[in-house]
Amino acid sequence: MSDTAAARSTEDLCSSCGMCCDGVLFHSVELQSGDQPRKLSALGLKIRKQKGVEYFLQPCSAHREVSGKCSCLIYEDRPARCRNFACRQLRGVLTGEVTEEVALEKIRSARAQVAQVNALMGQIAETNPNRSLAHRVANALTLPKGAEQTPLHDELKVSMENLEAFLAKDFRV
Ligand code: SF4
Ligand code: SF4
């Protein structure tokens, strides 16, 4: 695949997806040597440091989704991990093992499952939108003392397990 075709495929897939930026696939991104924490902070990323490791949480503050189209506000300056990451679908399209249509269908399916998880979670509890989906679901499923599990909790648990299995098989690398 030519560089131009690869860039076009990446744009087609990633602008329809955003799951490696919005907290669905990851809860944080570690900075790598060569990344410039000060510059990234100035660009709006909230860089944290723990045990010498610099990182930022997801959903990423540079991620935007408008009318279903995703973008990175700091694309040209994004950290190394972001630059180097390609999920299973994107890799498949870039190597020619997967067609763009198949990859886009997988993305649609994953996003539909994410929407279902969010809808169920919204019926159970208010959770911090600045945390990863897995973290928020875990919070929603943590019952206050004395509270009983409802069928909605069971449904959310199963939906999240199904989503995680789908992501593990078709997106995580
Ligand atoms: S998960 Fe894959 S297709 Fe989706 S935005 Fe990330 S690299 Fe692109
Ligand atoms: S910096 Fe850009 S590419 Fe990296 S996680 Fe944030 S929105 Fe995604």
mmCIF file of C-alpha atoms and ligand atoms in Angstrom:
data_model
loop_
_atom_site.group_PDB
_atom_site.id
_atom_site.type_symbol
_atom_site.label_atom_id
_atom_site.label_comp_id
_atom_site.label_asym_id
_atom_site.label_seq_id
_atom_site.Cartn_x
_atom_site.Cartn_y
_atom_site.Cartn_z
ATOM 1 C CA MET A 1 0.000 0.000 0.000
ATOM 2 C CA SER A 2 1.387 3.443 -0.898
ATOM 3 C CA ASP A 3 1.936 6.041 1.841
ATOM 4 C CA THR A 4 -0.968 8.078 0.468
ATOM 5 C CA ALA A 5 -3.331 5.092 0.436
ATOM 6 C CA ALA A 6 -2.214 4.122 3.965
ATOM 7 C CA ALA A 7 -2.855 7.666 5.229
ATOM 8 C CA ARG A 8 -6.299 7.654 3.598
ATOM 9 C CA SER A 9 -7.229 4.284 5.123
ATOM 10 C CA THR A 10 -6.008 5.421 8.541
ATOM 11 C CA GLU A 11 -8.080 8.599 8.246
ATOM 12 C CA ASP A 12 -11.173 6.639 7.125
ATOM 13 C CA LEU A 13 -10.966 4.128 9.963
ATOM 14 C CA CYS A 14 -9.736 6.274 12.838
ATOM 15 C CA SER A 15 -12.090 9.190 12.171
ATOM 16 C CA SER A 16 -14.968 6.685 12.416
ATOM 17 C CA CYS A 17 -13.636 5.078 15.570
ATOM 18 C CA GLY A 18 -11.600 6.945 18.208
ATOM 19 C CA MET A 19 -11.658 3.994 20.597
ATOM 20 C CA CYS A 20 -7.917 4.195 21.346
ATOM 21 C CA CYS A 21 -8.400 7.809 22.488
ATOM 22 C CA ASP A 22 -11.812 7.924 24.181
ATOM 23 C CA GLY A 23 -11.275 5.521 27.087
ATOM 24 C CA VAL A 24 -12.784 2.416 25.482
ATOM 25 C CA LEU A 25 -9.519 0.566 24.765
ATOM 26 C CA PHE A 26 -7.161 2.197 27.279
ATOM 27 C CA HIS A 27 -7.344 3.895 30.644
ATOM 28 C CA SER A 28 -4.054 5.785 30.272
ATOM 29 C CA VAL A 29 -1.171 6.460 27.890
ATOM 30 C CA GLU A 30 2.448 6.451 29.090
ATOM 31 C CA LEU A 31 4.840 8.976 27.628
ATOM 32 C CA GLN A 32 7.956 7.591 25.945
ATOM 33 C CA SER A 33 11.500 8.915 25.649
ATOM 34 C CA GLY A 34 11.424 11.602 23.000
ATOM 35 C CA ASP A 35 8.021 12.864 24.078
ATOM 36 C CA GLN A 36 8.037 16.407 25.400
ATOM 37 C CA PRO A 37 5.845 16.574 28.527
ATOM 38 C CA ARG A 38 6.021 20.372 28.800
ATOM 39 C CA LYS A 39 5.022 20.883 25.217
ATOM 40 C CA LEU A 40 2.238 18.300 25.529
ATOM 41 C CA SER A 41 0.995 20.035 28.692
ATOM 42 C CA ALA A 42 1.032 23.368 26.875
ATOM 43 C CA LEU A 43 -1.034 21.718 24.145
ATOM 44 C CA GLY A 44 -3.647 20.726 26.714
ATOM 45 C CA LEU A 45 -2.780 17.183 27.812
ATOM 46 C CA LYS A 46 -2.986 16.731 31.581
ATOM 47 C CA ILE A 47 0.326 14.987 32.227
ATOM 48 C CA ARG A 48 0.614 13.125 35.532
ATOM 49 C CA LYS A 49 3.632 11.458 37.114
ATOM 50 C CA GLN A 50 3.723 8.370 39.290
ATOM 51 C CA LYS A 51 6.850 6.447 40.300
ATOM 52 C CA GLY A 52 8.841 8.271 37.631
ATOM 53 C CA VAL A 53 6.388 7.386 34.851
ATOM 54 C CA GLU A 54 4.648 10.235 33.036
ATOM 55 C CA TYR A 55 1.244 9.515 31.583
ATOM 56 C CA PHE A 56 -2.163 10.968 30.834
ATOM 57 C CA LEU A 57 -5.568 9.512 31.441
ATOM 58 C CA GLN A 58 -8.188 8.632 28.883
ATOM 59 C CA PRO A 59 -10.573 9.845 27.584
ATOM 60 C CA CYS A 60 -7.824 12.068 26.175
ATOM 61 C CA SER A 61 -8.467 15.803 26.429
ATOM 62 C CA ALA A 62 -7.275 16.192 22.810
ATOM 63 C CA HIS A 63 -9.904 13.768 21.519
ATOM 64 C CA ARG A 64 -12.911 15.282 19.787
ATOM 65 C CA GLU A 65 -15.980 13.682 18.302
ATOM 66 C CA VAL A 66 -18.348 15.798 16.241
ATOM 67 C CA SER A 67 -21.306 14.204 14.472
ATOM 68 C CA GLY A 68 -19.669 10.780 14.746
ATOM 69 C CA LYS A 69 -16.342 11.961 13.301
ATOM 70 C CA CYS A 70 -13.341 11.704 15.568
ATOM 71 C CA SER A 71 -10.174 13.766 15.512
ATOM 72 C CA CYS A 72 -7.079 14.546 17.556
ATOM 73 C CA LEU A 73 -6.626 18.253 18.307
ATOM 74 C CA ILE A 74 -2.842 17.818 18.536
ATOM 75 C CA TYR A 75 -2.417 15.269 15.744
ATOM 76 C CA GLU A 76 0.895 16.630 14.403
ATOM 77 C CA ASP A 77 2.354 16.731 17.928
ATOM 78 C CA ARG A 78 0.764 13.604 19.412
ATOM 79 C CA PRO A 79 2.892 11.454 21.727
ATOM 80 C CA ALA A 80 4.940 8.477 20.477
ATOM 81 C CA ARG A 81 2.522 5.850 21.784
ATOM 82 C CA CYS A 82 -0.297 7.443 19.767
ATOM 83 C CA ARG A 83 1.900 7.737 16.685
ATOM 84 C CA ASN A 84 2.928 4.095 16.833
ATOM 85 C CA PHE A 85 -0.343 2.460 17.826
ATOM 86 C CA ALA A 86 -2.395 0.627 15.235
ATOM 87 C CA CYS A 87 -5.163 -1.677 16.406
ATOM 88 C CA ARG A 88 -5.807 -5.069 14.828
ATOM 89 C CA GLN A 89 -8.292 -3.650 12.312
ATOM 90 C CA LEU A 90 -6.034 -0.833 11.164
ATOM 91 C CA ARG A 91 -3.069 -3.233 10.894
ATOM 92 C CA GLY A 92 -5.191 -5.613 8.864
ATOM 93 C CA VAL A 93 -6.223 -2.906 6.430
ATOM 94 C CA LEU A 94 -2.667 -1.557 6.088
ATOM 95 C CA THR A 95 -1.274 -5.034 5.350
ATOM 96 C CA GLY A 96 -4.119 -5.865 2.971
ATOM 97 C CA GLU A 97 -5.378 -8.772 5.124
ATOM 98 C CA VAL A 98 -8.651 -7.012 5.919
ATOM 99 C CA THR A 99 -10.784 -4.864 3.633
ATOM 100 C CA GLU A 100 -11.718 -1.366 4.729
ATOM 101 C CA GLU A 101 -15.422 -2.333 4.561
ATOM 102 C CA VAL A 102 -14.909 -5.233 6.983
ATOM 103 C CA ALA A 103 -12.872 -3.052 9.363
ATOM 104 C CA LEU A 104 -15.504 -0.285 9.291
ATOM 105 C CA GLU A 105 -18.207 -2.855 10.068
ATOM 106 C CA LYS A 106 -16.189 -4.064 13.082
ATOM 107 C CA ILE A 107 -15.857 -0.454 14.235
ATOM 108 C CA ARG A 108 -19.623 0.125 13.837
ATOM 109 C CA SER A 109 -20.318 -3.027 15.814
ATOM 110 C CA ALA A 110 -17.891 -2.081 18.604
ATOM 111 C CA ARG A 111 -19.329 1.415 18.848
ATOM 112 C CA ALA A 112 -22.872 0.058 18.995
ATOM 113 C CA GLN A 113 -21.817 -2.170 21.886
ATOM 114 C CA VAL A 114 -20.143 0.771 23.621
ATOM 115 C CA ALA A 115 -23.366 2.778 23.216
ATOM 116 C CA GLN A 116 -25.356 -0.072 24.758
ATOM 117 C CA VAL A 117 -22.960 -0.281 27.717
ATOM 118 C CA ASN A 118 -23.208 3.494 28.199
ATOM 119 C CA ALA A 119 -27.006 3.394 28.027
ATOM 120 C CA LEU A 120 -27.201 0.644 30.662
ATOM 121 C CA MET A 121 -24.662 2.368 32.865
ATOM 122 C CA GLY A 122 -26.635 5.618 32.645
ATOM 123 C CA GLN A 123 -29.673 3.840 34.080
ATOM 124 C CA ILE A 124 -27.693 2.562 37.065
ATOM 125 C CA ALA A 125 -25.389 5.309 38.269
ATOM 126 C CA GLU A 126 -23.704 8.573 37.454
ATOM 127 C CA THR A 127 -20.030 7.912 36.833
ATOM 128 C CA ASN A 128 -17.060 10.169 36.154
ATOM 129 C CA PRO A 129 -16.986 10.811 32.371
ATOM 130 C CA ASN A 130 -13.265 11.569 32.647
ATOM 131 C CA ARG A 131 -12.423 7.947 33.398
ATOM 132 C CA SER A 132 -12.101 4.941 31.096
ATOM 133 C CA LEU A 133 -15.188 2.935 30.196
ATOM 134 C CA ALA A 134 -13.950 -0.106 32.156
ATOM 135 C CA HIS A 135 -13.339 2.033 35.238
ATOM 136 C CA ARG A 136 -16.807 3.623 34.990
ATOM 137 C CA VAL A 137 -18.535 0.270 34.531
ATOM 138 C CA ALA A 138 -16.661 -1.154 37.525
ATOM 139 C CA ASN A 139 -17.863 1.828 39.581
ATOM 140 C CA ALA A 140 -21.456 1.411 38.391
ATOM 141 C CA LEU A 141 -21.350 -2.262 39.324
ATOM 142 C CA THR A 142 -19.986 -1.584 42.807
ATOM 143 C CA LEU A 143 -23.028 -1.752 45.038
ATOM 144 C CA PRO A 144 -23.408 0.516 48.046
ATOM 145 C CA LYS A 145 -23.558 -1.363 51.347
ATOM 146 C CA GLY A 146 -26.904 -3.124 51.722
ATOM 147 C CA ALA A 147 -27.969 -2.563 48.083
ATOM 148 C CA GLU A 148 -29.006 -5.544 45.984
ATOM 149 C CA GLN A 149 -27.923 -6.445 42.491
ATOM 150 C CA THR A 150 -30.702 -5.881 39.923
ATOM 151 C CA PRO A 151 -31.280 -7.414 36.468
ATOM 152 C CA LEU A 152 -29.890 -4.147 35.063
ATOM 153 C CA HIS A 153 -26.585 -4.772 36.847
ATOM 154 C CA ASP A 154 -26.485 -8.277 35.368
ATOM 155 C CA GLU A 155 -27.239 -6.913 31.906
ATOM 156 C CA LEU A 156 -24.489 -4.305 32.184
ATOM 157 C CA LYS A 157 -21.998 -6.911 33.410
ATOM 158 C CA VAL A 158 -22.758 -9.244 30.492
ATOM 159 C CA SER A 159 -22.722 -6.403 27.925
ATOM 160 C CA MET A 160 -19.322 -5.232 29.174
ATOM 161 C CA GLU A 161 -17.933 -8.772 29.158
ATOM 162 C CA ASN A 162 -19.140 -9.231 25.576
ATOM 163 C CA LEU A 163 -17.621 -5.897 24.556
ATOM 164 C CA GLU A 164 -14.286 -6.747 26.210
ATOM 165 C CA ALA A 165 -14.201 -10.128 24.430
ATOM 166 C CA PHE A 166 -14.949 -8.421 21.093
ATOM 167 C CA LEU A 167 -12.239 -5.792 21.666
ATOM 168 C CA ALA A 168 -9.712 -8.442 22.714
ATOM 169 C CA LYS A 169 -10.369 -10.473 19.576
ATOM 170 C CA ASP A 170 -10.729 -7.722 16.983
ATOM 171 C CA PHE A 171 -8.936 -4.602 18.249
ATOM 172 C CA ARG A 172 -6.331 -5.182 20.955
ATOM 173 C CA VAL A 173 -2.816 -6.124 19.850
HETATM 174 S S1 SF4 B 1 -8.818 1.685 17.662
HETATM 175 FE FE1 SF4 B 1 -7.874 1.384 15.638
HETATM 176 S S2 SF4 B 1 -9.307 2.186 14.102
HETATM 177 FE FE2 SF4 B 1 -9.902 2.937 16.134
HETATM 178 S S3 SF4 B 1 -8.943 4.981 16.250
HETATM 179 FE FE3 SF4 B 1 -7.539 3.493 17.222
HETATM 180 S S4 SF4 B 1 -6.133 2.801 15.611
HETATM 181 FE FE4 SF4 B 1 -7.879 3.836 14.621
HETATM 182 S S1 SF4 B 2 -3.072 12.746 21.849
HETATM 183 FE FE1 SF4 B 2 -4.442 12.463 20.099
HETATM 184 S S2 SF4 B 2 -3.952 10.428 19.306
HETATM 185 FE FE2 SF4 B 2 -3.156 10.524 21.431
HETATM 186 S S3 SF4 B 2 -4.783 9.706 22.745
HETATM 187 FE FE3 SF4 B 2 -5.042 11.951 22.605
HETATM 188 S S4 SF4 B 2 -6.528 12.262 20.930
HETATM 189 FE FE4 SF4 B 2 -5.682 10.191 20.735
#
